[in-house]
Coordinates of C-alpha atoms in Angstrom, one line a residue:
X1 CA 81.4 -160.2 -96.1
X2 CA 84.2 -162.1 -96.8
X3 CA 84.4 -165.0 -98.9
X4 CA 87.5 -167.0 -100.0
X5 CA 89.0 -166.3 -103.4
X6 CA 88.6 -169.6 -104.7
X7 CA 84.9 -168.9 -104.3
X8 CA 85.1 -165.4 -106.3
X9 CA 87.1 -167.4 -108.9
X10 CA 84.3 -169.9 -109.3
X11 CA 81.7 -168.2 -109.8
X12 CA 83.7 -165.7 -112.2
X13 CA 84.6 -169.3 -113.8
X14 CA 80.6 -170.3 -114.2
X15 CA 79.3 -167.3 -115.3
X16 CA 77.9 -167.1 -118.4
X17 CA 75.4 -165.6 -120.7
X18 CA 72.1 -166.5 -121.7
X19 CA 70.5 -165.4 -124.5
X20 CA 69.6 -161.7 -124.1
X21 CA 71.2 -161.7 -120.4
X22 CA 73.7 -159.0 -119.9
X23 CA 74.5 -159.8 -116.6
X24 CA 76.3 -163.7 -115.8
X25 CA 74.2 -166.1 -113.5
X26 CA 76.3 -167.3 -111.3
X27 CA 77.4 -163.7 -111.0
X28 CA 74.0 -162.6 -110.3
X29 CA 73.7 -164.8 -107.8
X30 CA 77.1 -164.5 -106.1
X31 CA 76.2 -160.7 -105.8
X32 CA 72.9 -161.4 -104.4
X33 CA 74.7 -163.4 -101.7
X34 CA 76.7 -160.6 -100.5
X35 CA 74.5 -157.8 -100.8
X36 CA 71.3 -158.9 -100.2
X37 CA 69.4 -155.8 -100.1
X38 CA 70.0 -155.3 -103.4
X39 CA 66.7 -156.4 -105.6
X40 CA 67.0 -157.6 -109.3
X41 CA 63.7 -158.0 -111.8
X42 CA 63.4 -161.0 -112.8
X43 CA 64.6 -162.8 -115.8
X44 CA 61.2 -163.5 -117.3
X45 CA 62.4 -165.3 -120.2
X46 CA 65.7 -166.9 -119.3
X47 CA 65.8 -170.7 -120.3
X48 CA 62.8 -169.6 -123.1
X49 CA 62.5 -169.1 -126.6
X50 CA 61.4 -165.8 -126.3
X51 CA 63.7 -162.8 -126.3
X52 CA 61.1 -160.6 -124.1
X53 CA 57.5 -161.1 -122.5
X54 CA 54.7 -159.4 -124.7
X55 CA 54.2 -156.6 -120.9
X56 CA 57.4 -155.3 -120.5
X57 CA 58.5 -153.6 -124.2
X58 CA 58.5 -150.1 -124.0
X59 CA 59.8 -146.9 -126.4
X60 CA 63.2 -147.8 -124.8
X61 CA 63.0 -150.9 -126.6
X62 CA 62.5 -149.0 -130.0
X63 CA 64.6 -151.0 -133.3
X64 CA 65.1 -153.8 -131.4
X65 CA 64.5 -157.4 -133.1
X66 CA 62.7 -159.5 -130.4
X67 CA 60.8 -163.0 -130.8
X68 CA 57.1 -162.9 -128.6
X69 CA 55.0 -165.8 -128.0
X70 CA 51.5 -165.7 -126.4
X71 CA 47.7 -166.1 -126.9
X72 CA 46.1 -164.1 -129.7
X73 CA 43.8 -161.5 -127.3
X74 CA 41.6 -160.6 -130.4
X75 CA 41.9 -159.0 -133.5
X76 CA 41.2 -156.2 -135.9
X77 CA 40.3 -156.1 -139.0
X78 CA 43.0 -158.4 -140.3
X79 CA 45.6 -155.3 -139.7
X80 CA 46.2 -155.5 -136.2
X81 CA 46.0 -158.1 -133.5
X82 CA 46.7 -158.0 -129.5
X83 CA 49.5 -161.0 -128.2
X84 CA 49.1 -161.8 -124.3
X85 CA 50.9 -163.8 -122.5
X86 CA 51.3 -163.9 -118.2
X87 CA 53.2 -160.5 -118.1
X88 CA 51.0 -158.1 -120.2
X89 CA 49.9 -157.4 -123.8
X90 CA 51.4 -155.6 -126.9
X91 CA 50.1 -154.9 -130.6
X92 CA 51.3 -156.9 -133.3
X93 CA 51.4 -155.0 -136.8
X94 CA 49.9 -157.8 -139.3
X95 CA 51.6 -157.3 -142.4
X96 CA 49.6 -156.9 -145.7
X97 CA 52.3 -156.8 -148.3
X98 CA 52.4 -160.1 -151.3
X99 CA 55.8 -161.3 -149.9
X100 CA 54.8 -161.8 -146.4
X101 CA 51.4 -163.8 -147.2
X102 CA 52.5 -166.7 -145.5
X103 CA 52.7 -164.2 -142.2
X104 CA 50.0 -163.0 -142.8
X105 CA 47.8 -166.3 -143.8
X106 CA 48.8 -167.9 -139.7
X107 CA 47.6 -164.6 -137.6
X108 CA 44.5 -163.4 -140.1
X109 CA 43.5 -167.4 -139.5
X110 CA 44.2 -168.4 -136.7
X111 CA 41.1 -168.7 -133.8
X112 CA 41.1 -166.2 -130.9
X113 CA 43.1 -167.6 -127.9
X114 CA 45.6 -169.4 -130.2
X115 CA 49.2 -169.7 -129.2
X116 CA 51.6 -168.4 -131.5
X117 CA 55.1 -167.1 -131.7
X118 CA 56.2 -163.7 -133.5
X119 CA 59.7 -162.2 -134.9
X120 CA 60.0 -158.7 -135.8
X121 CA 61.0 -154.9 -134.6
X122 CA 59.8 -153.0 -132.0
X123 CA 58.7 -149.5 -133.4
X124 CA 56.4 -146.3 -132.5
X125 CA 52.9 -146.4 -133.2
X126 CA 51.8 -143.8 -135.5
X127 CA 51.3 -140.4 -134.3
X128 CA 47.6 -140.3 -132.2
X129 CA 47.3 -143.9 -132.3
X130 CA 49.0 -144.4 -129.2
X131 CA 47.0 -146.0 -126.5
X132 CA 47.6 -144.5 -122.6
X133 CA 45.9 -147.3 -120.9
X134 CA 48.1 -150.2 -122.2
X135 CA 51.5 -150.0 -120.7
X136 CA 52.6 -150.8 -124.0
X137 CA 50.6 -148.4 -125.8
X138 CA 53.4 -146.8 -127.5
X139 CA 54.9 -149.3 -129.5
X140 CA 53.8 -151.9 -131.8
X141 CA 55.6 -155.1 -133.3
X142 CA 56.2 -155.0 -137.1
X143 CA 56.1 -158.6 -137.3
X144 CA 58.6 -160.8 -139.9
X145 CA 58.0 -164.7 -139.2
X146 CA 55.4 -166.2 -137.3
X147 CA 54.1 -169.4 -136.3
X148 CA 51.3 -171.2 -135.3
X149 CA 52.1 -173.4 -132.0
X150 CA 48.3 -174.5 -131.4
X151 CA 44.9 -173.6 -132.8
X152 CA 41.9 -173.2 -130.3
X153 CA 39.0 -174.1 -130.7
X154 CA 35.7 -173.0 -130.0
X155 CA 35.7 -171.4 -126.6
X156 CA 33.4 -172.1 -123.8
X157 CA 33.3 -168.8 -122.4
X158 CA 35.6 -165.4 -123.2
X159 CA 39.1 -165.1 -121.4
X160 CA 37.8 -161.4 -120.1
X161 CA 37.2 -160.8 -116.9
X162 CA 34.0 -158.6 -117.3
X163 CA 32.4 -161.3 -118.7
X164 CA 30.1 -162.8 -116.8
X165 CA 30.0 -166.4 -116.1
X166 CA 28.5 -169.2 -113.7
X167 CA 31.3 -170.5 -110.7
X168 CA 30.7 -174.0 -112.0
X169 CA 31.5 -173.6 -115.8
X170 CA 34.5 -171.3 -114.3
X171 CA 35.8 -174.8 -112.2
X172 CA 34.5 -177.2 -115.0
X173 CA 37.2 -175.2 -117.6
X174 CA 39.2 -174.3 -114.8
X175 CA 42.9 -174.3 -116.7
X176 CA 40.8 -171.4 -119.3
X177 CA 39.5 -169.6 -115.9
X178 CA 43.2 -169.3 -115.2
X179 CA 43.9 -167.3 -118.3
X180 CA 41.9 -164.4 -116.7
X181 CA 43.7 -161.7 -115.5
X182 CA 42.3 -161.8 -112.2
X183 CA 43.3 -165.3 -111.8
X184 CA 46.7 -164.4 -112.7
X185 CA 46.9 -161.4 -110.3
X186 CA 45.4 -163.8 -107.0
X187 CA 48.0 -166.0 -107.7
X188 CA 51.4 -164.7 -108.7
X189 CA 50.5 -162.3 -105.3
X190 CA 50.2 -165.7 -103.6
X191 CA 53.1 -166.8 -104.5
X192 CA 55.2 -163.6 -103.8
X193 CA 53.7 -163.2 -100.4
X194 CA 54.3 -166.8 -99.7
X195 CA 58.3 -166.0 -100.8
X196 CA 58.6 -163.7 -98.5
X197 CA 57.3 -165.2 -95.4
X198 CA 59.8 -167.6 -96.4
X199 CA 62.7 -165.1 -96.6
X200 CA 61.5 -163.8 -93.0
X201 CA 61.0 -166.7 -91.0
X202 CA 63.9 -169.0 -92.7
X203 CA 66.5 -166.1 -93.5
X204 CA 66.1 -163.5 -90.9
X205 CA 64.8 -165.5 -87.7
X206 CA 66.3 -169.3 -88.3
X207 CA 63.1 -171.5 -88.9
X208 CA 63.7 -174.6 -90.4
X209 CA 61.3 -175.7 -93.5
X210 CA 60.4 -179.3 -92.5
X211 CA 58.2 -181.1 -94.4
X212 CA 55.6 -183.8 -92.0
X213 CA 53.9 -186.6 -93.2
X214 CA 50.6 -186.9 -94.7
X215 CA 49.4 -190.2 -94.4
X216 CA 48.9 -190.3 -90.2
X217 CA 46.2 -191.8 -87.8
X218 CA 43.2 -191.1 -86.5
X219 CA 43.2 -187.9 -84.0
X220 CA 41.1 -187.1 -81.3
X221 CA 38.6 -184.3 -81.3
X222 CA 38.6 -181.6 -83.7
X223 CA 37.1 -182.0 -87.4
X224 CA 36.3 -184.9 -89.4
X225 CA 39.3 -186.3 -91.2
X226 CA 39.5 -188.1 -94.5
X227 CA 40.4 -191.9 -94.1
X228 CA 42.9 -193.9 -96.9
X229 CA 42.8 -197.7 -96.5
X230 CA 45.8 -199.7 -96.0
X231 CA 46.5 -203.2 -97.3
X232 CA 45.7 -204.3 -93.5
X233 CA 42.5 -205.4 -93.1
X234 CA 40.4 -202.9 -91.1
X235 CA 43.6 -200.5 -90.8
X236 CA 43.1 -196.9 -92.3
X237 CA 45.4 -193.9 -92.4
X238 CA 44.1 -190.5 -91.7
X239 CA 45.2 -187.6 -93.4
X240 CA 45.6 -185.0 -91.0
X241 CA 43.8 -181.7 -90.3
X242 CA 47.1 -179.9 -89.5
X243 CA 50.3 -181.2 -88.6
X244 CA 49.9 -180.4 -85.2
X245 CA 51.6 -183.2 -83.3
X246 CA 54.2 -183.3 -86.1
X247 CA 55.2 -179.5 -85.0
X248 CA 55.3 -180.5 -81.4
X249 CA 57.6 -183.6 -81.4
X250 CA 60.1 -181.7 -83.7
X251 CA 59.8 -179.3 -81.0
X252 CA 61.0 -182.1 -78.3
X253 CA 63.7 -182.8 -81.2
X254 CA 65.4 -179.7 -80.8
X255 CA 64.7 -178.2 -84.3
X256 CA 63.8 -175.2 -82.3
X257 CA 61.8 -174.0 -84.5
X258 CA 59.6 -174.9 -87.0
X259 CA 58.0 -174.0 -90.5
X260 CA 55.5 -175.5 -93.2
X261 CA 53.7 -174.6 -96.0
X262 CA 51.2 -177.1 -95.4
X263 CA 49.1 -179.2 -96.9
X264 CA 45.6 -180.0 -94.8
X265 CA 42.4 -182.2 -94.9
X266 CA 39.1 -181.5 -93.7
X267 CA 35.7 -183.7 -94.4
X268 CA 33.5 -180.9 -93.0
X269 CA 30.8 -181.9 -95.6
X270 CA 28.5 -179.5 -97.8
X271 CA 29.8 -176.1 -96.1
X272 CA 29.7 -173.0 -98.4
X273 CA 33.7 -170.9 -98.5
X274 CA 35.2 -174.0 -97.5
X275 CA 37.7 -176.4 -99.0
X276 CA 38.5 -179.8 -98.0
X277 CA 41.9 -179.3 -98.7
X278 CA 43.8 -176.3 -97.7
X279 CA 47.1 -174.6 -96.8
X280 CA 48.7 -172.9 -93.8
X281 CA 51.2 -171.2 -92.7
X282 CA 52.6 -173.5 -89.9
X283 CA 54.8 -172.3 -87.6
X284 CA 56.3 -173.8 -84.1
X285 CA 58.8 -172.0 -81.4
X286 CA 60.6 -173.5 -78.4
X287 CA 61.0 -171.1 -75.3
X288 CA 58.4 -168.5 -76.2
X289 CA 55.4 -167.2 -74.9
X290 CA 52.0 -165.8 -76.1
X291 CA 53.9 -162.3 -76.9
X292 CA 56.3 -163.5 -78.9
X293 CA 54.5 -165.4 -80.9
X294 CA 52.0 -162.7 -81.7
X295 CA 55.3 -160.2 -82.3
X296 CA 56.4 -163.1 -84.8
X297 CA 53.5 -162.8 -86.7
X298 CA 53.1 -158.8 -86.7
X299 CA 57.1 -158.9 -88.4
X300 CA 55.7 -161.6 -91.0
X301 CA 52.4 -160.3 -92.1
X302 CA 54.0 -156.5 -92.2
X303 CA 57.6 -158.0 -94.1
X304 CA 55.0 -160.3 -96.6
X305 CA 52.9 -157.6 -97.2
X306 CA 51.9 -156.2 -100.9
X307 CA 53.5 -152.9 -102.1
X308 CA 50.3 -152.2 -103.6
X309 CA 48.6 -152.0 -100.1
X310 CA 48.4 -149.5 -97.5
X311 CA 51.6 -151.1 -94.9
X312 CA 50.6 -152.8 -92.1
X313 CA 50.8 -151.0 -88.6
X314 CA 51.9 -153.1 -85.7
X315 CA 51.2 -153.8 -83.1
X316 CA 47.9 -155.3 -83.7
X317 CA 45.1 -154.3 -80.7
X318 CA 44.2 -157.2 -78.4
X319 CA 40.9 -158.1 -76.8
X320 CA 39.9 -160.9 -74.6
X321 CA 37.1 -163.1 -75.9
X322 CA 34.6 -161.9 -73.4
X323 CA 35.4 -158.8 -74.5
X324 CA 34.7 -159.4 -78.2
X325 CA 31.5 -161.1 -77.1
X326 CA 30.3 -158.3 -74.8
X327 CA 31.3 -155.6 -77.8
X328 CA 30.6 -157.3 -81.1
X329 CA 28.6 -160.4 -80.1
X330 CA 31.2 -162.6 -81.6
X331 CA 35.0 -163.6 -81.4
X332 CA 35.6 -162.4 -84.6
X333 CA 34.8 -158.9 -84.7
X334 CA 35.2 -156.2 -87.6
X335 CA 36.4 -153.4 -86.7
X336 CA 36.8 -151.8 -89.1
X337 CA 33.4 -150.2 -88.3
X338 CA 31.4 -149.3 -85.0
X339 CA 27.8 -150.1 -83.7
X340 CA 29.2 -151.4 -80.7
X341 CA 26.6 -153.2 -78.3
X342 CA 25.6 -151.2 -75.4
X343 CA 25.2 -152.5 -71.7
X344 CA 22.2 -150.3 -71.1
X345 CA 20.4 -152.2 -68.2
X346 CA 20.6 -149.3 -65.5
X347 CA 18.1 -147.5 -68.1
X348 CA 15.8 -150.1 -67.4
X349 CA 16.4 -151.1 -63.7
X350 CA 12.8 -149.5 -62.6
X351 CA 10.4 -150.0 -66.1
X352 CA 7.2 -151.3 -66.0
X353 CA 7.6 -152.7 -69.7
X354 CA 6.6 -156.3 -69.2
X355 CA 9.3 -157.9 -71.2
X356 CA 12.5 -156.3 -70.1
X357 CA 11.2 -156.9 -66.4
X358 CA 11.4 -160.1 -66.9
X359 CA 14.8 -160.2 -68.8
X360 CA 16.6 -158.4 -66.2
X361 CA 14.8 -160.7 -63.4
X362 CA 16.4 -163.1 -64.3
X363 CA 20.2 -164.3 -63.3
X364 CA 22.7 -162.7 -65.3
X365 CA 20.1 -160.9 -67.0
X366 CA 20.7 -157.7 -69.9
X367 CA 19.2 -155.4 -71.8
X368 CA 21.7 -154.1 -74.3
X369 CA 21.6 -152.4 -77.4
X370 CA 23.2 -151.2 -80.7
X371 CA 23.5 -147.5 -81.5
X372 CA 23.0 -147.4 -85.5
X373 CA 24.7 -144.3 -86.9
X374 CA 22.3 -142.0 -88.8
X375 CA 19.8 -144.6 -88.9
X376 CA 17.1 -142.7 -88.8
X377 CA 18.6 -141.1 -92.5
X378 CA 19.6 -144.0 -94.1
X379 CA 17.1 -146.9 -93.2
X380 CA 13.3 -147.3 -94.4
X381 CA 10.5 -148.9 -92.3
X382 CA 11.0 -151.9 -94.4
X383 CA 14.2 -152.0 -93.2
X384 CA 13.1 -151.8 -89.8
X385 CA 11.2 -154.7 -90.7
X386 CA 13.5 -156.7 -91.9
X387 CA 15.6 -156.3 -88.9
X388 CA 12.8 -157.0 -86.5
X389 CA 12.5 -160.7 -88.8
X390 CA 16.0 -161.3 -88.6
X391 CA 15.9 -160.8 -84.8
X392 CA 12.5 -162.9 -84.5
X393 CA 14.1 -166.1 -86.7
X394 CA 18.0 -166.0 -84.4
X395 CA 16.1 -165.5 -81.2
X396 CA 17.5 -167.1 -78.3
X397 CA 20.7 -167.4 -80.1
X398 CA 24.2 -165.7 -77.7
X399 CA 25.5 -164.5 -80.9
X400 CA 22.4 -162.8 -81.9
X401 CA 23.3 -158.5 -81.1
X402 CA 26.6 -159.9 -83.3
X403 CA 24.6 -161.2 -86.0
X404 CA 22.3 -158.3 -85.9
X405 CA 25.1 -155.9 -86.5
X406 CA 25.8 -157.2 -89.7
X407 CA 22.9 -157.3 -90.9
X408 CA 22.7 -153.9 -90.1
X409 CA 26.0 -152.7 -91.8
X410 CA 24.7 -154.6 -94.7
X411 CA 21.6 -153.1 -95.3
X412 CA 23.4 -149.2 -94.3
X413 CA 25.6 -150.2 -97.5
X414 CA 23.2 -150.9 -100.1
X415 CA 21.6 -147.5 -99.0
X416 CA 24.6 -145.7 -99.6
X417 CA 26.8 -145.5 -96.0
X418 CA 30.2 -146.5 -96.9
X419 CA 31.3 -148.3 -93.3
X420 CA 33.8 -151.2 -94.3
X421 CA 36.3 -149.9 -96.5
X422 CA 37.2 -152.4 -98.2
X423 CA 41.4 -151.1 -98.9
X424 CA 41.4 -150.8 -94.9
X425 CA 42.8 -154.2 -93.3
X426 CA 41.7 -154.0 -89.4
X427 CA 43.9 -156.7 -87.6
X428 CA 42.7 -157.7 -84.0
X429 CA 44.2 -160.8 -81.5
X430 CA 41.7 -162.2 -79.5
X431 CA 42.8 -164.1 -76.2
X432 CA 42.1 -165.3 -73.0
X433 CA 39.6 -167.9 -74.9
X434 CA 37.9 -170.9 -72.5
X435 CA 39.8 -174.0 -72.3
X436 CA 36.9 -176.1 -72.4
X437 CA 33.5 -175.7 -74.0
X438 CA 30.2 -178.3 -73.0
X439 CA 29.7 -180.6 -75.9
X440 CA 26.6 -180.1 -78.0
X441 CA 25.3 -183.5 -78.2
X442 CA 26.1 -183.3 -74.1
X443 CA 26.5 -180.8 -72.1
X444 CA 27.7 -182.4 -69.2
X445 CA 30.4 -183.5 -70.9
X446 CA 33.7 -181.0 -71.8
X447 CA 35.5 -180.6 -75.2
X448 CA 38.6 -178.7 -76.7
X449 CA 37.6 -174.6 -77.6
X450 CA 40.8 -174.9 -79.8
X451 CA 43.0 -178.6 -79.5
X452 CA 43.7 -181.1 -76.3
X453 CA 47.1 -180.1 -76.4
X454 CA 46.3 -176.3 -75.8
X455 CA 47.8 -175.3 -72.1
X456 CA 45.6 -173.7 -69.3
X457 CA 46.3 -170.2 -68.3
X458 CA 48.6 -169.9 -65.8
X459 CA 46.2 -167.8 -63.7
X460 CA 43.5 -170.5 -63.8
X461 CA 45.6 -173.7 -63.2
X462 CA 44.0 -174.9 -60.4
X463 CA 40.7 -174.3 -61.6
X464 CA 41.2 -178.1 -63.6
X465 CA 40.7 -180.1 -60.6
X466 CA 37.9 -177.7 -59.3
X467 CA 35.9 -175.8 -62.0
X468 CA 37.7 -176.1 -65.3
X469 CA 35.1 -174.7 -67.1
X470 CA 36.0 -171.9 -66.1
X471 CA 39.4 -172.3 -66.4
X472 CA 40.7 -169.9 -69.8
X473 CA 43.6 -171.4 -71.8
X474 CA 46.7 -169.7 -73.8
X475 CA 44.9 -169.5 -77.1
X476 CA 45.1 -166.4 -79.2
X477 CA 43.1 -166.0 -82.4
X478 CA 44.3 -163.5 -85.3
X479 CA 41.2 -161.8 -86.5
X480 CA 41.0 -159.6 -90.4
X481 CA 38.1 -157.5 -90.8
X482 CA 35.7 -159.8 -89.0
X483 CA 37.5 -163.5 -90.6
X484 CA 39.2 -165.9 -88.8
X485 CA 43.3 -166.0 -90.3
X486 CA 45.2 -167.7 -87.7
X487 CA 44.7 -169.7 -84.7
X488 CA 47.5 -170.7 -82.1
X489 CA 48.4 -171.6 -78.6
X490 CA 50.9 -172.0 -75.8
X491 CA 51.2 -176.2 -75.5
X492 CA 51.2 -178.5 -73.1
X493 CA 54.9 -179.4 -72.6
X494 CA 54.0 -181.7 -69.3
X495 CA 53.3 -185.1 -69.7
X496 CA 50.8 -185.9 -66.5
X497 CA 49.3 -182.2 -67.2
X498 CA 48.3 -183.6 -70.7
X499 CA 47.3 -187.2 -69.7
X500 CA 45.3 -185.4 -67.3
X501 CA 43.3 -183.0 -69.9
X502 CA 42.4 -186.3 -72.1
X503 CA 41.7 -189.0 -70.0
X504 CA 40.4 -187.2 -66.9
X505 CA 38.4 -184.1 -68.4
X506 CA 38.3 -184.6 -72.5
X507 CA 37.2 -188.6 -71.7
X508 CA 39.7 -189.3 -74.7
X509 CA 41.9 -193.2 -75.0
X510 CA 45.0 -192.4 -74.4
X511 CA 46.4 -194.9 -76.3
X512 CA 46.0 -192.8 -79.5
X513 CA 48.4 -190.2 -78.7
X514 CA 50.6 -192.8 -75.9
X515 CA 53.5 -191.4 -78.9
X516 CA 52.9 -187.8 -77.8
X517 CA 52.5 -188.6 -74.5
X518 CA 55.9 -190.6 -74.3
X519 CA 57.6 -187.7 -76.4
X520 CA 56.3 -185.3 -73.4
X521 CA 58.2 -187.8 -70.5
X522 CA 61.6 -187.2 -72.4
X523 CA 62.5 -183.6 -71.8
X524 CA 60.0 -181.6 -74.3
X525 CA 60.5 -177.7 -74.0
X526 CA 57.8 -175.3 -73.2
X527 CA 56.9 -174.3 -77.1
X528 CA 53.8 -173.2 -78.6
X529 CA 52.9 -172.1 -82.4
X530 CA 50.5 -170.6 -84.5
X531 CA 49.1 -171.6 -87.8
X532 CA 47.8 -168.6 -91.0
X533 CA 44.6 -169.6 -93.2
X534 CA 46.7 -168.9 -96.0
X535 CA 43.8 -169.4 -98.5
X536 CA 41.7 -167.1 -96.2
X537 CA 44.4 -164.4 -96.0
X538 CA 45.1 -164.2 -99.7
X539 CA 41.3 -164.3 -100.0
X540 CA 40.9 -160.5 -98.2
X541 CA 44.1 -159.3 -99.3
X542 CA 43.2 -159.8 -103.2
X543 CA 39.4 -159.0 -102.4
X544 CA 37.8 -161.9 -104.2
X545 CA 34.4 -162.6 -103.2
X546 CA 35.7 -166.4 -102.5
X547 CA 38.2 -168.5 -101.3
X548 CA 37.8 -170.4 -104.2
X549 CA 39.3 -167.2 -106.0
X550 CA 42.9 -167.6 -104.8
X551 CA 43.3 -171.8 -105.3
X552 CA 44.5 -172.9 -108.3
X553 CA 42.2 -175.6 -108.2
X554 CA 40.0 -175.6 -106.2
X555 CA 36.6 -177.9 -105.1
X556 CA 33.5 -176.8 -105.6
X557 CA 31.3 -176.3 -102.2
X558 CA 30.4 -179.9 -102.7
X559 CA 33.8 -181.0 -102.2
X560 CA 33.8 -182.0 -106.0
X561 CA 36.6 -180.9 -108.4
X562 CA 34.1 -180.1 -111.1
X563 CA 37.1 -180.4 -114.0
X564 CA 38.3 -184.1 -113.7
X565 CA 35.0 -185.2 -111.7
X566 CA 36.3 -186.4 -108.6
X567 CA 36.0 -188.1 -106.6
X568 CA 35.6 -191.1 -108.6
X569 CA 33.9 -194.7 -108.4
X570 CA 36.7 -197.6 -108.0
X571 CA 36.0 -200.8 -109.5
X572 CA 35.2 -203.6 -106.9
X573 CA 38.5 -205.8 -108.2
X574 CA 40.5 -202.7 -107.4
X575 CA 39.0 -202.4 -103.5
X576 CA 40.0 -206.1 -102.9
X577 CA 43.3 -205.6 -102.1
X578 CA 42.1 -202.7 -99.2
X579 CA 39.5 -205.4 -97.9
X580 CA 37.0 -203.0 -98.5
X581 CA 33.2 -203.3 -100.4
X582 CA 30.9 -200.8 -101.2
X583 CA 27.5 -200.8 -99.9
X584 CA 25.4 -199.0 -101.9
X585 CA 22.1 -196.8 -101.1
X586 CA 18.8 -198.4 -101.8
X587 CA 16.9 -196.8 -104.4
X588 CA 14.7 -194.4 -102.3
X589 CA 18.2 -193.0 -100.7
X590 CA 19.3 -192.3 -103.8
X591 CA 17.0 -190.9 -105.0
X592 CA 16.2 -188.7 -102.0
X593 CA 20.1 -187.5 -102.3
X594 CA 19.3 -186.3 -106.1

């Protein structure tokens, strides 16, 4: 690749060193454009008052004069202190001579977690005092000057990962919890993976990063949406569950390949390990089929996967929805271990056992079992009783065997058997979902299994007009270790078919989607897409117990921000412009709520 000479001259002319940066900024940028395969270490101290970070200093820096900024991790006998920043730890020698009394006073009296700036010389630790467990364990800082930037009051908890803290306390003081190594690791890994995803999609495959509106209108079907009042009486915005309609409209608009790190909102109430606002990697493409979307996502994950994990192996295995239910009892199976469901109906065709005869005599009646390897060795009598009680409590549920499979895995692992390797990442595509499901409140009516814009399977289009319950969809889910981390579909791009499904089969008011139906009539291309749940994905990659551990400022399981006490009440005067009046619950209802 060649560039005009004037561009090269401009880059050289604008080049200038910044503090300790040895390479010109603009020159580095130019080289990175020309030689994109080369990787440079980020300049963590550029534009800052420090010369280095606490975690980067090594024996190769011996003799250098440095300025460091960070938090006091701990202090030993007023002789040493450990300084911490986002990059790591370094030991600082507190001067003992009288000439440095002011420096000694600052460093000895500042409380733990106070913020200080120190300047001094990188020296070797005395022989025998090296710490091989610290990356900076061969050196220490001989301090010449120190400044207390901000003193710390008594902390509600210690900033140490091994200290037990309730989640409520962590969320209340989230800004302190973020200082922990684990939270730093989680959020920085999240940032790195998102950046790699942007590179893959935009730089390598021509996707366009486009922001879509947050204020929208109510969408039929799906989860409940948050409402935002407007100044027009009785009219409300809705916060979108996803940018679904917008990304389809972008395809109609000829953008061809869309991508967004999208904020999404669902008013799902008090649900454990769910968030009212969450982030998804949102993708849509024109002129693509299901195989194309799956290959794109496999490449995306392979490209963005952390270097400290085993590489992602592609292609991912695929099972149909029907196969997943039959083999694992769930549509999001954990395939890290076996214990598959086996149909043993033929073994008991001539049985005299009454309840088995009764089951097999019914239409589609079957007898199924799970083989637990070495179960007799690991499971005790009380475990068998626990399994029997679990089965009784969940009787008559279609997913009973799937839940029982996971319950048995839990019991075996508590007894010492390793079934689900936490370092193993087992991806799986689940395809050929039903297009419709019967509504829970009225089984005679239908609702979309995915969403109403999902295209039917090409082989099943005729069933829409005869037996719509039997129609399969072009919907696909991506499962990782038993968790759904992505879902998408090929969309309906024919206005007539979309109108028929909405109005005739789903009994929805098509006026609410008139803008989309109109757009499909104006030359909409075939298109499809997917959304990856970023929070869930990062949670699994980092091995975190909850998605709240990979979100900077999450809500509690009840949807509350314990740090700021949101949601909060609003004075009635401020509600008047929105034509809203709060109807307070009666005392008895309020008491029941508490």
